[in-house]
Coordinates of C-alpha atoms in Angstrom, one line a residue:
Chain J
M1 CA 45.0 14.0 9.5
R2 CA 44.9 10.8 10.8
L3 CA 45.6 12.1 13.8
K4 CA 43.1 14.8 13.9
K5 CA 40.4 12.9 13.3
K6 CA 40.9 10.4 16.0
Y7 CA 41.4 12.8 18.6
I8 CA 38.3 14.4 17.4
R9 CA 36.7 10.7 17.4
I10 CA 38.1 10.4 21.2
I11 CA 36.4 13.4 22.1
M12 CA 33.6 13.0 20.7
C13 CA 33.3 9.9 22.6
A14 CA 33.8 11.3 25.8
A15 CA 31.3 14.4 25.4
I16 CA 28.6 11.7 24.7
V17 CA 29.3 9.8 27.9
I18 CA 29.3 12.7 30.2
V19 CA 26.3 13.8 28.2
V20 CA 24.6 10.0 28.7
T21 CA 26.3 10.4 32.4
V22 CA 25.1 14.1 33.6
A23 CA 21.4 12.7 32.1
G24 CA 21.1 9.9 34.0
F25 CA 21.9 11.7 36.8
V26 CA 19.6 14.2 35.8
L27 CA 16.7 12.1 34.3
A28 CA 16.6 10.2 38.2
S29 CA 16.6 13.4 40.2
L30 CA 13.7 13.5 38.2
I31 CA 11.9 10.2 39.6
P32 CA 9.6 11.0 42.1
D33 CA 10.6 9.1 45.9
P34 CA 8.3 6.7 47.1
P35 CA 6.2 7.0 50.8
V36 CA 8.2 5.1 52.8
E37 CA 8.7 7.2 55.9
Q38 CA 5.3 7.9 56.0
V39 CA 4.0 4.7 55.5
N40 CA 6.2 2.5 57.8
A41 CA 6.0 5.5 60.7
A42 CA 2.2 4.3 59.3
R43 CA 2.5 0.8 59.8
I44 CA 5.1 0.9 63.7
A45 CA 1.8 3.2 64.6
L46 CA -1.0 0.3 63.5
S47 CA 1.1 -1.8 65.6
E48 CA 1.7 0.3 68.1
A49 CA -2.3 0.9 68.0
V50 CA -2.6 -2.8 68.0
S51 CA -0.8 -3.9 71.1
N52 CA -2.8 -0.7 72.8
D53 CA -6.1 -3.3 72.3
A54 CA -7.6 -0.3 69.5
H55 CA -9.1 -2.5 67.9
T56 CA -11.3 -3.5 70.9
Y57 CA -11.4 0.3 73.3
S58 CA -11.5 2.4 69.7
K59 CA -12.5 0.6 67.2
N60 CA -14.2 3.2 64.7
L61 CA -10.6 4.7 65.2
Y62 CA -8.4 1.7 64.8
S63 CA -10.5 0.9 61.4
D64 CA -10.9 3.9 60.1
A65 CA -6.6 4.2 60.7
K66 CA -6.5 0.5 59.1
S67 CA -7.9 1.7 55.6
L68 CA -6.2 4.6 55.1
Y69 CA -3.2 2.8 55.4
D70 CA -4.5 0.3 53.2
S71 CA -5.5 2.9 50.9
A72 CA -1.9 4.5 50.9
M73 CA -0.4 1.0 50.2
T74 CA -3.0 0.8 47.0
S75 CA -2.5 4.1 45.6
W76 CA 1.3 2.9 46.0
Q77 CA 1.5 0.2 44.2
K78 CA -1.0 1.9 41.7
E79 CA 1.9 4.5 41.1
N80 CA 4.3 2.0 40.6
L81 CA 2.9 0.7 37.4
R82 CA 3.0 4.2 36.1
F83 CA 5.9 4.9 33.9
I84 CA 8.3 6.2 35.8
W85 CA 9.3 10.1 36.1
F86 CA 5.1 10.1 35.7
R87 CA 4.7 8.1 39.5
D88 CA 3.0 11.1 41.8
Y89 CA 3.3 9.6 45.5
S90 CA 1.4 12.1 47.1
R91 CA -1.4 10.4 47.5
A92 CA 0.0 8.1 49.1
A93 CA 1.5 10.0 51.3
E94 CA -1.1 11.8 52.4
F95 CA -2.9 8.2 53.3
A96 CA -0.1 7.4 55.3
G97 CA -0.1 10.1 56.7
M98 CA -3.8 10.3 58.0
S99 CA -3.2 7.0 58.7
E100 CA -0.5 7.6 61.2
Q101 CA -2.2 10.0 63.1
K102 CA -5.8 8.0 63.4
A103 CA -4.0 5.0 64.7
R104 CA -1.7 7.4 67.2
Q105 CA -5.1 8.7 67.9
A106 CA -6.5 5.4 68.6
A107 CA -4.2 4.0 70.5
R108 CA -4.1 6.5 72.7
I109 CA -8.1 6.5 73.6
S110 CA -7.7 3.1 73.1
R111 CA -5.4 3.6 76.4
N112 CA -7.7 5.7 78.1
N113 CA -10.6 3.8 77.4
M114 CA -9.1 0.8 78.8
T115 CA -8.0 2.7 82.1
D116 CA -11.6 3.9 82.6
L117 CA -13.1 1.2 82.2
N118 CA -10.3 -0.7 84.7
I119 CA -12.2 1.8 87.1
L120 CA -15.0 2.1 86.0
V121 CA -15.8 -2.4 85.6
G122 CA -13.9 -2.4 89.2
Q123 CA -15.7 0.0 91.3
K124 CA -19.1 -1.3 89.4
L125 CA -17.4 -5.2 90.9
E126 CA -17.1 -3.5 94.1
K127 CA -20.5 -1.9 94.2
L128 CA -21.9 -5.1 92.8
N129 CA -20.2 -7.6 96.0
H130 CA -21.6 -5.3 98.2
I131 CA -25.1 -5.4 97.2
A132 CA -24.4 -9.0 96.8
G133 CA -22.8 -9.3 100.3
Q134 CA -26.1 -7.2 101.3
I135 CA -28.5 -9.7 100.0
D136 CA -26.6 -12.6 101.6
L137 CA -27.0 -10.1 105.4
R138 CA -30.5 -9.1 104.9
F139 CA -32.1 -11.7 103.1
D140 CA -30.6 -15.3 103.6
G141 CA -33.9 -16.8 104.3
Y142 CA -36.3 -14.2 103.8
P143 CA -39.4 -15.4 101.8
L144 CA -38.5 -13.2 99.0
S145 CA -40.5 -14.6 94.8
S146 CA -39.2 -17.2 93.4
E147 CA -38.7 -14.2 90.8
V148 CA -37.0 -12.4 93.0
W149 CA -34.3 -15.3 93.3
S150 CA -34.0 -16.4 89.5
R151 CA -32.8 -12.7 89.0
I152 CA -30.6 -12.8 92.1
S153 CA -28.9 -15.6 91.0
K154 CA -28.7 -15.0 87.3
G155 CA -27.5 -11.3 88.2
R156 CA -24.6 -13.5 90.9
M157 CA -23.5 -15.4 87.8
L158 CA -23.1 -13.1 85.8
L159 CA -20.9 -10.7 88.4
R160 CA -18.5 -13.4 88.3
E161 CA -18.3 -13.9 84.7
S162 CA -17.3 -10.7 85.1
E163 CA -15.0 -10.5 87.5
L164 CA -12.9 -13.4 85.4
A165 CA -13.1 -11.5 82.3
Y166 CA -11.8 -8.4 84.7
R167 CA -8.9 -10.3 86.5
K168 CA -7.9 -11.7 82.4
G169 CA -7.6 -8.3 81.4
D170 CA -10.5 -8.8 78.8
F171 CA -12.1 -4.9 80.3
A172 CA -15.0 -5.0 77.4
Q173 CA -16.2 -8.6 78.5
A174 CA -16.2 -7.6 81.7
K175 CA -18.2 -4.1 81.3
E176 CA -21.2 -6.1 79.2
K177 CA -21.0 -8.3 82.1
V178 CA -20.9 -5.9 85.0
D179 CA -24.0 -3.9 83.5
S180 CA -26.1 -6.9 82.8
S181 CA -25.9 -8.1 86.6
E182 CA -26.4 -4.4 88.0
F183 CA -29.2 -4.4 85.8
L184 CA -30.4 -7.9 87.6
L185 CA -28.9 -7.0 91.4
V186 CA -29.4 -3.6 91.5
D187 CA -33.0 -3.7 90.8
S188 CA -33.9 -6.9 92.3
Y189 CA -31.8 -5.6 96.1
E190 CA -33.9 -2.5 95.5
K191 CA -37.2 -4.6 95.2
A192 CA -36.2 -6.5 98.3
I193 CA -35.7 -3.8 100.2
D194 CA -39.2 -1.8 99.5
H195 CA -40.2 -5.3 100.9
L196 CA -38.3 -4.8 103.6
E197 CA -38.6 -1.5 104.3
G198 CA -42.5 -2.2 103.9
Y199 CA -41.9 -5.2 106.6
F200 CA -40.1 -2.4 109.2
A201 CA -42.8 0.0 109.0
S202 CA -44.1 -1.7 112.2
F203 CA -40.9 -1.5 114.1
P204 CA -41.9 1.9 116.4
K205 CA -45.2 -0.8 117.9
W206 CA -42.3 -3.3 117.6
K207 CA -40.6 -1.9 120.1
Q208 CA -43.1 -1.0 122.4
W209 CA -43.9 -4.4 122.9
V210 CA -39.9 -4.9 123.8
D211 CA -40.1 -2.2 126.2
R212 CA -43.2 -2.8 128.3
T213 CA -42.1 -6.8 128.1
I214 CA -38.5 -5.6 129.3
R215 CA -39.9 -3.0 131.7
E216 CA -41.9 -6.0 133.2
S217 CA -39.7 -8.3 133.9
R218 CA -37.4 -5.6 135.5
Q219 CA -41.0 -4.4 137.8
H220 CA -41.6 -7.9 138.9
Q221 CA -38.3 -9.3 138.8
S222 CA -38.9 -12.4 136.9
Y223 CA -38.1 -14.3 133.7
A224 CA -39.5 -13.2 129.7
V225 CA -39.3 -13.9 126.4
I226 CA -39.0 -12.0 123.1
I227 CA -38.4 -13.1 119.8
D228 CA -36.6 -11.4 116.8
K229 CA -38.5 -13.4 114.1
Y230 CA -36.2 -11.3 112.5
S231 CA -32.8 -12.0 113.4
R232 CA -33.4 -15.7 114.6
K233 CA -33.6 -15.3 118.0
C234 CA -34.8 -16.0 121.6
F235 CA -34.1 -13.9 124.5
V236 CA -34.7 -14.5 127.6
Y237 CA -35.2 -11.9 130.3
L238 CA -34.2 -11.9 133.9
G239 CA -35.0 -8.4 136.3
G240 CA -35.2 -7.0 132.7
I241 CA -31.9 -7.8 131.6
K242 CA -31.2 -9.9 129.0
K243 CA -29.3 -13.9 130.8
H244 CA -29.9 -16.2 127.3
E245 CA -30.0 -15.9 123.5
Y246 CA -31.1 -18.8 121.1
N247 CA -31.8 -19.7 117.9
V248 CA -34.9 -20.1 116.5
E249 CA -36.6 -21.6 113.3
L250 CA -40.7 -20.0 112.6
G251 CA -43.1 -21.3 109.9
K252 CA -41.9 -20.6 106.6
N253 CA -44.5 -17.3 105.7
W254 CA -42.7 -15.5 109.1
V255 CA -42.4 -11.9 107.2
G256 CA -45.5 -10.3 108.7
D257 CA -48.6 -10.8 111.2
K258 CA -49.9 -14.1 111.4
R259 CA -53.7 -13.9 109.3
E260 CA -55.5 -17.3 109.5
R261 CA -55.2 -20.6 110.1
G262 CA -52.8 -22.5 107.8
D263 CA -50.8 -19.7 106.7
K264 CA -47.4 -20.8 108.5
A265 CA -46.9 -17.2 109.9
T266 CA -46.1 -16.7 112.4
P267 CA -47.9 -14.3 114.7
E268 CA -46.6 -10.9 116.1
G269 CA -47.7 -9.5 119.4
M270 CA -47.5 -9.4 123.6
Y271 CA -48.8 -13.0 124.6
R272 CA -48.4 -14.9 127.7
V273 CA -47.6 -18.7 128.6
V274 CA -50.7 -19.9 128.4
R275 CA -50.0 -24.2 129.4
K276 CA -46.0 -26.4 129.8
F277 CA -46.6 -29.6 128.1
G278 CA -44.0 -31.7 129.6
I279 CA -42.0 -35.1 127.0
G280 CA -44.3 -37.2 126.1
R281 CA -47.9 -34.7 126.3
T282 CA -46.0 -33.3 122.4
K283 CA -45.2 -34.4 118.9
Y284 CA -42.2 -31.8 119.5
H285 CA -40.1 -32.3 122.4
K286 CA -41.2 -29.7 125.7
A287 CA -44.3 -27.0 124.2
L288 CA -45.4 -24.1 125.7
L289 CA -48.7 -22.8 124.7
I290 CA -49.3 -19.0 124.2
D291 CA -52.4 -17.3 124.7
Y292 CA -52.9 -16.7 120.1
P293 CA -55.0 -15.6 119.4
N294 CA -55.5 -13.0 122.2
E295 CA -58.5 -10.4 121.9
T296 CA -56.3 -7.7 119.7
D297 CA -56.0 -10.8 117.2
K298 CA -59.8 -11.9 117.0
A299 CA -60.0 -8.5 116.5
E300 CA -58.2 -8.1 113.4
F301 CA -59.2 -11.4 112.1
R302 CA -63.2 -9.9 112.4
K303 CA -62.0 -6.5 110.5
A304 CA -60.3 -8.3 107.7
V305 CA -62.9 -10.8 107.3
A306 CA -65.7 -7.9 107.0
D307 CA -63.6 -5.8 105.2
G308 CA -62.9 -8.9 102.9
T309 CA -59.5 -8.4 103.2
L310 CA -60.3 -12.3 104.3
P311 CA -62.6 -14.2 102.6
A312 CA -65.5 -15.4 105.1
T313 CA -64.3 -19.4 104.7
A314 CA -61.2 -18.2 107.0
R315 CA -60.8 -20.0 110.5
I316 CA -58.7 -17.8 112.9
G317 CA -55.0 -20.1 113.7
S318 CA -54.2 -21.3 117.5
L319 CA -51.9 -23.9 118.7
I320 CA -49.4 -21.6 118.6
E321 CA -46.1 -23.5 120.6
I322 CA -42.8 -22.6 121.1
H323 CA -41.5 -25.8 121.0
G324 CA -38.3 -28.1 120.5
D325 CA -37.5 -30.6 118.0
G326 CA -35.6 -27.6 115.6
G327 CA -32.3 -26.6 114.8
K328 CA -32.9 -28.2 111.5
G329 CA -31.4 -24.5 110.2
Y330 CA -34.6 -23.7 108.4
D331 CA -38.1 -22.4 108.5
W332 CA -40.3 -25.4 108.8
T333 CA -43.1 -24.5 111.7
E334 CA -46.8 -24.0 110.9
G335 CA -46.2 -21.4 112.8
C336 CA -44.9 -22.2 116.1
I337 CA -41.6 -21.4 117.4
A338 CA -38.5 -23.7 117.3
L339 CA -35.7 -24.8 119.3
T340 CA -33.3 -27.2 119.6
N341 CA -34.5 -29.4 122.4
E342 CA -31.3 -28.9 124.8
E343 CA -32.8 -24.5 124.5
M344 CA -35.9 -25.8 125.0
D345 CA -35.5 -27.9 128.0
V346 CA -33.7 -24.6 129.1
V347 CA -36.7 -22.6 128.3
Y348 CA -38.9 -24.4 129.9
R349 CA -37.3 -25.1 132.9
I350 CA -37.5 -21.6 133.7
A351 CA -41.1 -20.6 132.2
R352 CA -43.9 -20.6 134.3
E353 CA -48.0 -20.1 133.1
G354 CA -48.4 -16.1 132.8
M355 CA -44.1 -15.3 131.2
P356 CA -45.0 -12.7 128.9
V357 CA -43.6 -14.0 125.2
T358 CA -43.4 -10.9 123.5
I359 CA -42.8 -11.7 119.5
V360 CA -41.5 -9.1 116.9
G361 CA -40.8 -8.2 113.6
S362 CA -37.3 -7.0 114.6
T363 CA -35.8 -6.1 118.1
V364 CA -33.9 -3.9 116.3
S365 CA -34.6 -0.8 113.2
L366 CA -33.5 -1.4 109.8
D367 CA -31.1 1.4 110.3
K368 CA -29.1 -0.8 112.6
L369 CA -29.5 -3.8 111.3
D370 CA -26.0 -3.9 109.5
E371 CA -24.8 -2.6 113.0
Chain V
M1 CA 22.1 8.0 21.2
G2 CA 17.8 8.5 23.4
L3 CA 16.8 5.3 21.9
A4 CA 19.6 3.4 23.7
V5 CA 19.5 5.3 27.1
I6 CA 15.4 4.1 27.3
S7 CA 16.1 0.2 26.1
M8 CA 18.5 1.0 29.1
I9 CA 16.3 2.1 31.4
V10 CA 13.7 -0.8 30.2
V11 CA 16.5 -3.7 30.9
L12 CA 17.2 -2.1 34.2
T13 CA 13.9 -1.2 35.6
S14 CA 12.5 -4.7 34.5
C15 CA 15.7 -6.5 35.5
A16 CA 13.1 -8.1 39.3
K17 CA 10.5 -9.3 39.7
K18 CA 7.8 -9.1 43.0
P19 CA 7.9 -12.4 44.6
Q20 CA 4.8 -13.1 44.2
A21 CA 4.9 -16.4 45.3
E22 CA 6.2 -15.8 48.3
I23 CA 4.1 -12.4 49.3
D24 CA 0.5 -15.7 48.1
A25 CA 2.2 -17.9 50.5
A26 CA 2.8 -15.5 53.7
N27 CA -0.6 -14.7 53.4
A28 CA -2.4 -17.9 52.8
A29 CA -0.3 -18.8 55.8
I30 CA -1.5 -15.4 58.3
E31 CA -5.2 -16.6 57.0
A32 CA -4.4 -19.8 58.5
A33 CA -3.7 -18.5 61.4
R34 CA -6.9 -16.4 61.9
T35 CA -9.2 -18.7 59.8
A36 CA -7.6 -21.2 63.4
E37 CA -8.3 -18.2 65.8
A38 CA -4.9 -16.8 67.1
A39 CA -5.6 -13.1 67.4
A40 CA -8.2 -15.0 70.9
Y41 CA -5.7 -17.1 71.4
L42 CA -2.0 -15.8 70.4
P43 CA -2.7 -12.0 70.2
V44 CA 0.8 -11.0 70.6
E45 CA 2.3 -13.2 68.3
F46 CA -1.3 -13.1 65.4
A47 CA -0.6 -9.4 65.9
A48 CA 3.8 -10.0 65.2
L49 CA 3.0 -11.8 61.7
Q50 CA 0.4 -9.1 60.9
D51 CA 3.2 -6.3 61.4
S52 CA 6.1 -8.4 60.0
L53 CA 3.9 -9.2 57.2
N54 CA 3.1 -5.3 57.0
A55 CA 6.9 -4.1 56.8
V56 CA 7.7 -6.5 53.8
M57 CA 5.1 -5.2 51.9
T58 CA 6.5 -1.7 52.1
A59 CA 10.0 -2.4 51.7
I60 CA 8.8 -4.6 48.0
T61 CA 6.2 -1.7 47.1
A62 CA 9.5 0.9 48.3
K63 CA 11.5 -1.4 45.7
D64 CA 9.4 -1.5 43.6
S65 CA 9.1 2.4 43.0
K66 CA 12.7 1.6 42.4
L67 CA 15.4 1.7 38.7
F68 CA 17.0 -1.3 40.2
K69 CA 14.6 -4.2 42.7
N70 CA 16.3 -7.3 44.0
F71 CA 13.6 -8.9 45.7
N72 CA 15.7 -11.7 47.4
A73 CA 16.1 -10.8 51.2
E74 CA 12.3 -9.4 51.3
A75 CA 11.8 -12.8 49.6
A76 CA 13.8 -14.7 52.2
R77 CA 11.3 -12.4 55.2
L78 CA 8.6 -14.2 52.8
A79 CA 9.7 -17.3 53.2
E80 CA 10.3 -16.7 57.5
I81 CA 6.4 -15.3 58.2
T82 CA 5.3 -17.8 55.8
T83 CA 7.7 -20.4 58.6
L84 CA 6.7 -18.6 61.6
A85 CA 2.9 -18.4 61.3
N86 CA 2.7 -22.5 60.8
T87 CA 4.1 -21.7 64.0
V88 CA 1.7 -19.7 65.2
A89 CA -1.1 -22.2 63.3
A90 CA 0.6 -24.9 65.3
N91 CA 0.7 -23.8 69.0
V92 CA -2.7 -22.1 68.3
A93 CA -4.4 -25.6 68.4
A94 CA -2.3 -26.8 70.9
R95 CA -3.4 -24.2 73.3
K96 CA -6.9 -24.5 71.9
E97 CA -6.6 -28.3 72.3
E98 CA -5.6 -27.3 76.3
V99 CA -8.9 -25.2 76.5
K100 CA -10.9 -27.6 75.0
T101 CA -9.5 -30.4 77.2
E102 CA -10.3 -28.0 80.8
V103 CA -13.6 -27.0 79.0
S104 CA -14.8 -30.7 78.4
G105 CA -12.9 -31.4 82.2
L106 CA -15.0 -29.0 83.4
L107 CA -18.3 -29.7 81.5
T108 CA -18.7 -33.7 82.7
S109 CA -17.1 -32.4 86.2
I110 CA -20.1 -29.6 86.3
K111 CA -22.2 -32.5 85.0
T112 CA -21.7 -34.8 88.2
V113 CA -22.0 -32.3 91.1
I114 CA -25.7 -31.4 89.0
A115 CA -26.5 -35.5 89.2
E116 CA -25.3 -34.7 92.9
N117 CA -27.6 -32.3 93.4
A118 CA -30.3 -33.8 92.3
V119 CA -30.2 -36.5 94.2
L120 CA -29.7 -34.4 97.1
I121 CA -32.3 -31.4 96.3
P122 CA -35.3 -34.2 96.8
K123 CA -33.6 -34.7 100.7
L124 CA -34.2 -31.6 102.1
P125 CA -37.1 -31.9 104.6
R126 CA -40.5 -32.7 103.8
G127 CA -42.6 -29.1 103.6
K128 CA -40.1 -27.1 103.9
E129 CA -40.8 -26.7 99.7
G130 CA -41.4 -23.3 99.1
A131 CA -39.5 -22.1 102.5
A132 CA -37.2 -18.9 101.4
V133 CA -34.1 -21.2 101.3
I134 CA -35.2 -23.5 98.5
E135 CA -36.7 -20.7 96.1
Q136 CA -33.2 -19.5 96.8
I137 CA -32.0 -22.9 96.1
K138 CA -34.4 -24.0 93.0
A139 CA -33.4 -20.3 91.2
D140 CA -29.4 -20.9 91.5
V141 CA -30.0 -24.7 90.2
A142 CA -32.1 -22.9 87.1
T143 CA -29.2 -20.5 86.9
V144 CA -26.5 -23.8 86.6
D145 CA -28.0 -25.1 84.4
A146 CA -29.1 -22.5 81.6
A147 CA -25.3 -21.5 81.7
V148 CA -24.5 -25.3 81.3
A149 CA -26.7 -25.2 78.5
E150 CA -25.1 -22.5 77.1
A151 CA -21.3 -23.6 78.0
Q152 CA -22.2 -26.5 76.0
S153 CA -23.4 -24.9 73.3
L154 CA -20.3 -22.6 73.3
F155 CA -18.3 -25.6 73.3
D156 CA -19.7 -27.6 70.6
N157 CA -20.0 -24.5 68.2
G158 CA -15.6 -24.1 68.6
S159 CA -16.2 -20.9 71.5
Y160 CA -13.9 -23.0 74.0
M161 CA -12.4 -19.7 75.6
D162 CA -16.5 -18.0 76.0
A163 CA -17.8 -21.0 77.0
L164 CA -14.4 -21.6 79.8
N165 CA -15.4 -18.1 81.4
K166 CA -19.4 -19.6 81.9
I167 CA -18.1 -23.0 82.9
T168 CA -15.7 -21.4 85.3
A169 CA -18.2 -19.2 86.8
A170 CA -21.0 -22.2 86.8
K171 CA -18.8 -24.6 88.3
E172 CA -18.1 -22.4 91.5
K173 CA -21.9 -21.9 91.7
A174 CA -22.3 -26.0 91.0
D175 CA -19.9 -26.6 94.4
G176 CA -21.4 -23.5 96.2
L177 CA -24.9 -24.7 95.5
N178 CA -23.9 -28.5 96.7
A179 CA -22.4 -27.2 99.7
E180 CA -25.6 -25.4 101.6
V181 CA -27.8 -28.2 100.4
K182 CA -25.0 -30.6 102.3
E183 CA -24.7 -28.4 105.1
V184 CA -29.2 -28.4 105.2
L185 CA -29.2 -31.9 105.0
T186 CA -26.5 -31.9 108.2
K187 CA -27.9 -30.2 109.6
A188 CA -31.4 -31.6 109.5
R189 CA -29.8 -34.6 110.8
I190 CA -30.6 -36.2 107.2
R191 CA -28.0 -39.0 105.6
F192 CA -26.6 -38.0 102.3

């Protein structure tokens, strides 16, 4: 009887242990699984998005992904506070899933944006460097307004800043700078080109003068001088063939024809040497006085005064010469044409009174200037 | 019996606490690195730090969801992150000092060039005022002056990286201007 009671107790204890163990397993299996995998996947996706600079190049998506990740963590931590069997991680998992999706999207878009920006900024830099080169080529020494030069200067500085940012891989800053530079440079270049095109509208007339001068040199087997104001060149022809080519310096307002005395403009037209001044007879080494103003210039001056484009008090200019003392590297004369003394010696030696001196804006048309 | 099971569960689930002190320390260290502008000066290292902290926080929260908890490993990782964040902050300070020295040097040297330009420009030939080349030079001088003022302001506000970009471009411009003015003076046979 006693032994039987002992067996019953042992069996009871074993049964309790089994029941408790089974109950434990059953209860444990009822505990909901936390969203570890989903949150880790979202975290890795966010990290990849950061390494792809999504925080810069896909700001909104990255920001959304980050907020969703924070929401997932908050939701998860909040659920952890509840009694273990009452926890529900579905919202946290959902947030994490959405975060991962947005982060991957942000990384992809960021990569695309970076590639696009790289190409776009690269192209803009190339284009603006070309424009800056064209400004150097066409407008160095060209009398544009101080406002235009200021815009060009600022545009160039921003262009350089953009290049520095671009080289560092900071495409967002490079884009911002290049856009500002583009606004300044393109606008200034267009204004300058408009100005230049307006000036070159006289090219057909200039070409006629040049052709006539060369033809005369050929027919009379004589010397003739052609001054190209735009390229700052003096061409000496003999028998219709170019023999010498020199650099010249002009009046500072060289663009356009001379209109009145003191305007510091170099006249345009077909002239002739009327007098030679050797050493001691001019303050500019040697000089060749030309017949400015000729009858055409006088008629144009009278017309300008009559129609009011020049004041009644205006006086016509005179004493335009080709003279020495040049080679200073800038336009400094009152409207004359300056050569270096050595070159002036050559021109002075070959010049005779009556020698043609044709002064034009350019001997080359605007569309051929690049060549 | 039921009471015994519940008591056991309560005991087991509350056997370890989150390493809050370590979490706070790591967060503070990362915040200090952020304030030191680690994102701008050492972006890769800073991003790695943040990701490490996120990973540990995920692990802690995951463990917090379990019946049996032990945060020793996470506490150790948090301590490592704190140390690393302090190192990053120190490295940022060193890198910042380098950039600051570079900008400061450029500011000093550009001011020397600007002072020299201020002496040279009035020597440009008389009667040249208003000439195209002078207009270009004047425009460049104004642009450089504005850029230097902007860079100085950025420098004074501690934005050394932005100041560096600005002053580098300005220095190139000032040097170019200096060379151009000297070329004009040389051609005009004017001593300088």
